[in-house]
XYZ file of C-alpha atoms in Angstrom:
160
model
C -24.521 -154.365 60.791
C -25.570 -151.037 58.900
C -28.468 -150.874 61.181
C -26.432 -150.811 63.918
C -24.446 -147.882 62.761
C -27.300 -146.006 61.580
C -28.998 -146.370 65.768
C -24.797 -146.009 66.811
C -25.515 -142.616 64.722
C -28.519 -142.177 65.887
C -27.219 -142.338 70.124
C -24.812 -140.877 69.674
C -24.462 -137.283 67.944
C -21.703 -135.904 65.642
C -19.772 -133.579 67.430
C -19.104 -130.299 66.277
C -16.530 -128.248 66.201
C -15.815 -125.516 68.028
C -13.662 -122.344 68.333
C -11.409 -122.474 71.878
C -14.682 -120.123 73.604
C -16.952 -123.164 72.895
C -18.428 -121.073 69.924
C -19.814 -123.831 66.198
C -16.885 -121.968 63.566
C -18.239 -119.323 61.680
C -20.499 -120.283 58.686
C -22.297 -122.975 61.175
C -23.426 -125.551 58.330
C -20.426 -127.074 56.983
C -21.698 -131.145 55.684
C -20.512 -133.295 57.211
C -17.354 -135.831 56.658
C -19.817 -138.148 55.173
C -21.158 -136.314 52.406
C -24.667 -136.155 53.018
C -26.878 -133.299 53.563
C -27.133 -131.200 57.014
C -29.619 -131.508 58.715
C -31.710 -127.900 58.257
C -32.806 -127.699 61.681
C -29.616 -128.695 63.350
C -28.182 -125.087 60.658
C -30.706 -123.437 63.073
C -30.042 -124.994 66.489
C -25.939 -123.417 65.466
C -27.271 -120.232 64.417
C -28.886 -119.553 67.654
C -26.366 -120.711 69.500
C -24.068 -117.898 67.349
C -26.874 -115.862 67.594
C -26.671 -115.603 71.651
C -23.111 -115.588 72.059
C -22.592 -112.726 69.273
C -25.458 -110.990 71.653
C -24.063 -112.162 74.910
C -20.760 -111.319 73.355
C -22.010 -107.245 72.119
C -24.015 -107.309 75.853
C -20.755 -107.433 77.908
C -19.296 -104.869 74.528
C -22.246 -102.817 75.921
C -21.343 -102.902 79.743
C -17.726 -102.668 79.302
C -18.474 -99.185 77.101
C -20.859 -97.979 79.767
C -18.113 -98.228 82.517
C -15.475 -96.786 80.724
C -18.061 -93.491 79.401
C -18.723 -93.960 83.282
C -15.625 -93.782 84.819
C -14.447 -90.967 82.103
C -17.315 -89.233 83.258
C -16.873 -89.765 86.782
C -13.253 -88.851 86.237
C -14.657 -85.770 84.385
C -16.794 -84.738 87.806
C -13.466 -85.108 89.986
C -11.803 -82.540 87.700
C -13.841 -79.841 87.929
C -14.660 -80.969 91.446
C -11.009 -80.088 91.798
C -11.081 -77.225 89.323
C -13.912 -75.347 91.052
C -11.976 -75.946 94.984
C -8.856 -74.662 93.159
C -10.669 -71.498 91.620
C -12.353 -71.227 95.492
C -9.349 -71.810 97.361
C -7.172 -68.932 94.760
C -10.290 -66.411 95.224
C -9.998 -67.301 99.118
C -6.196 -66.574 98.988
C -6.403 -63.330 97.181
C -8.561 -61.489 98.918
C -6.956 -62.844 102.434
C -4.092 -61.426 100.453
C -6.061 -58.227 99.800
C -6.992 -57.429 103.211
C -3.419 -58.234 104.548
C -2.722 -55.469 101.795
C -4.892 -53.318 103.299
C -4.040 -53.675 107.158
C -0.424 -53.250 105.952
C -1.396 -50.062 103.806
C -3.693 -48.615 107.183
C -0.238 -49.426 109.355
C 1.565 -47.552 107.280
C -0.268 -44.552 106.583
C -0.132 -45.000 110.804
C 3.132 -44.969 111.193
C 3.469 -42.167 108.384
C 1.353 -39.626 110.721
C 3.074 -40.630 113.937
C 6.489 -39.842 111.943
C 5.050 -36.584 110.820
C 3.740 -35.205 113.502
C 7.366 -36.127 115.239
C 8.816 -34.055 111.627
C 6.702 -31.539 112.035
C 7.323 -31.266 115.552
C 11.617 -31.040 114.523
C 10.932 -28.688 112.055
C 9.293 -26.497 114.711
C 11.872 -27.275 117.358
C 14.458 -26.438 114.196
C 12.612 -23.352 112.846
C 13.053 -21.729 116.889
C 16.972 -22.112 117.053
C 17.277 -21.194 113.608
C 15.208 -18.126 115.165
C 17.617 -17.693 118.034
C 20.811 -18.192 115.621
C 19.431 -15.566 113.624
C 19.168 -13.223 117.177
C 21.753 -14.088 118.330
C 23.951 -13.302 114.830
C 22.091 -9.579 115.508
C 23.529 -9.203 118.669
C 26.539 -10.520 117.897
C 26.907 -8.107 114.826
C 25.673 -5.381 117.240
C 27.770 -5.995 119.833
C 31.034 -6.586 117.006
C 29.844 -2.870 116.034
C 29.802 -1.246 119.569
C 32.975 -2.952 119.644
C 34.331 -1.529 116.514
C 33.466 2.333 117.477
C 34.877 2.560 120.734
C 37.605 0.980 119.258
C 37.505 3.953 117.063
C 36.706 5.813 119.241
C 39.497 5.364 121.544
C 41.985 5.064 117.989
C 41.370 8.781 117.116
C 41.140 10.223 119.892
C 44.252 12.186 120.779
C 45.693 11.142 123.875
C 45.467 14.134 126.813
């Protein structure tokens, strides 16, 4: 009967406990339940499995880091492009506003020139009218003096 148990043990390998990811527990060289020492070759297999698992995990973590850095780099590049576009838009807008302000200023100077001509014409007309008024005043004063002199002559003259 002991021989049959030994053959069953050889034909059916012992199941090793694993965690939820299917990996052997940390340490990997726990003693079997029956108290016998573990086979050094089995420990090496377990250590190899753990090493592959952690190597794969490290690889995936590295890949995730690279993807995250790539996403951050793309985001930063997109922000730089947005900033450049906004700077270009601002510069373009400033140029257009500056051009419009210059055109407005030019138009105002043209209007000022036209109005200045009109004002000069009106001032010239006003000066001419004022000169005529002054002449009319002079004539009126002359007429008044003449009338006054005539009145004095009439009043001072004896009646004959």
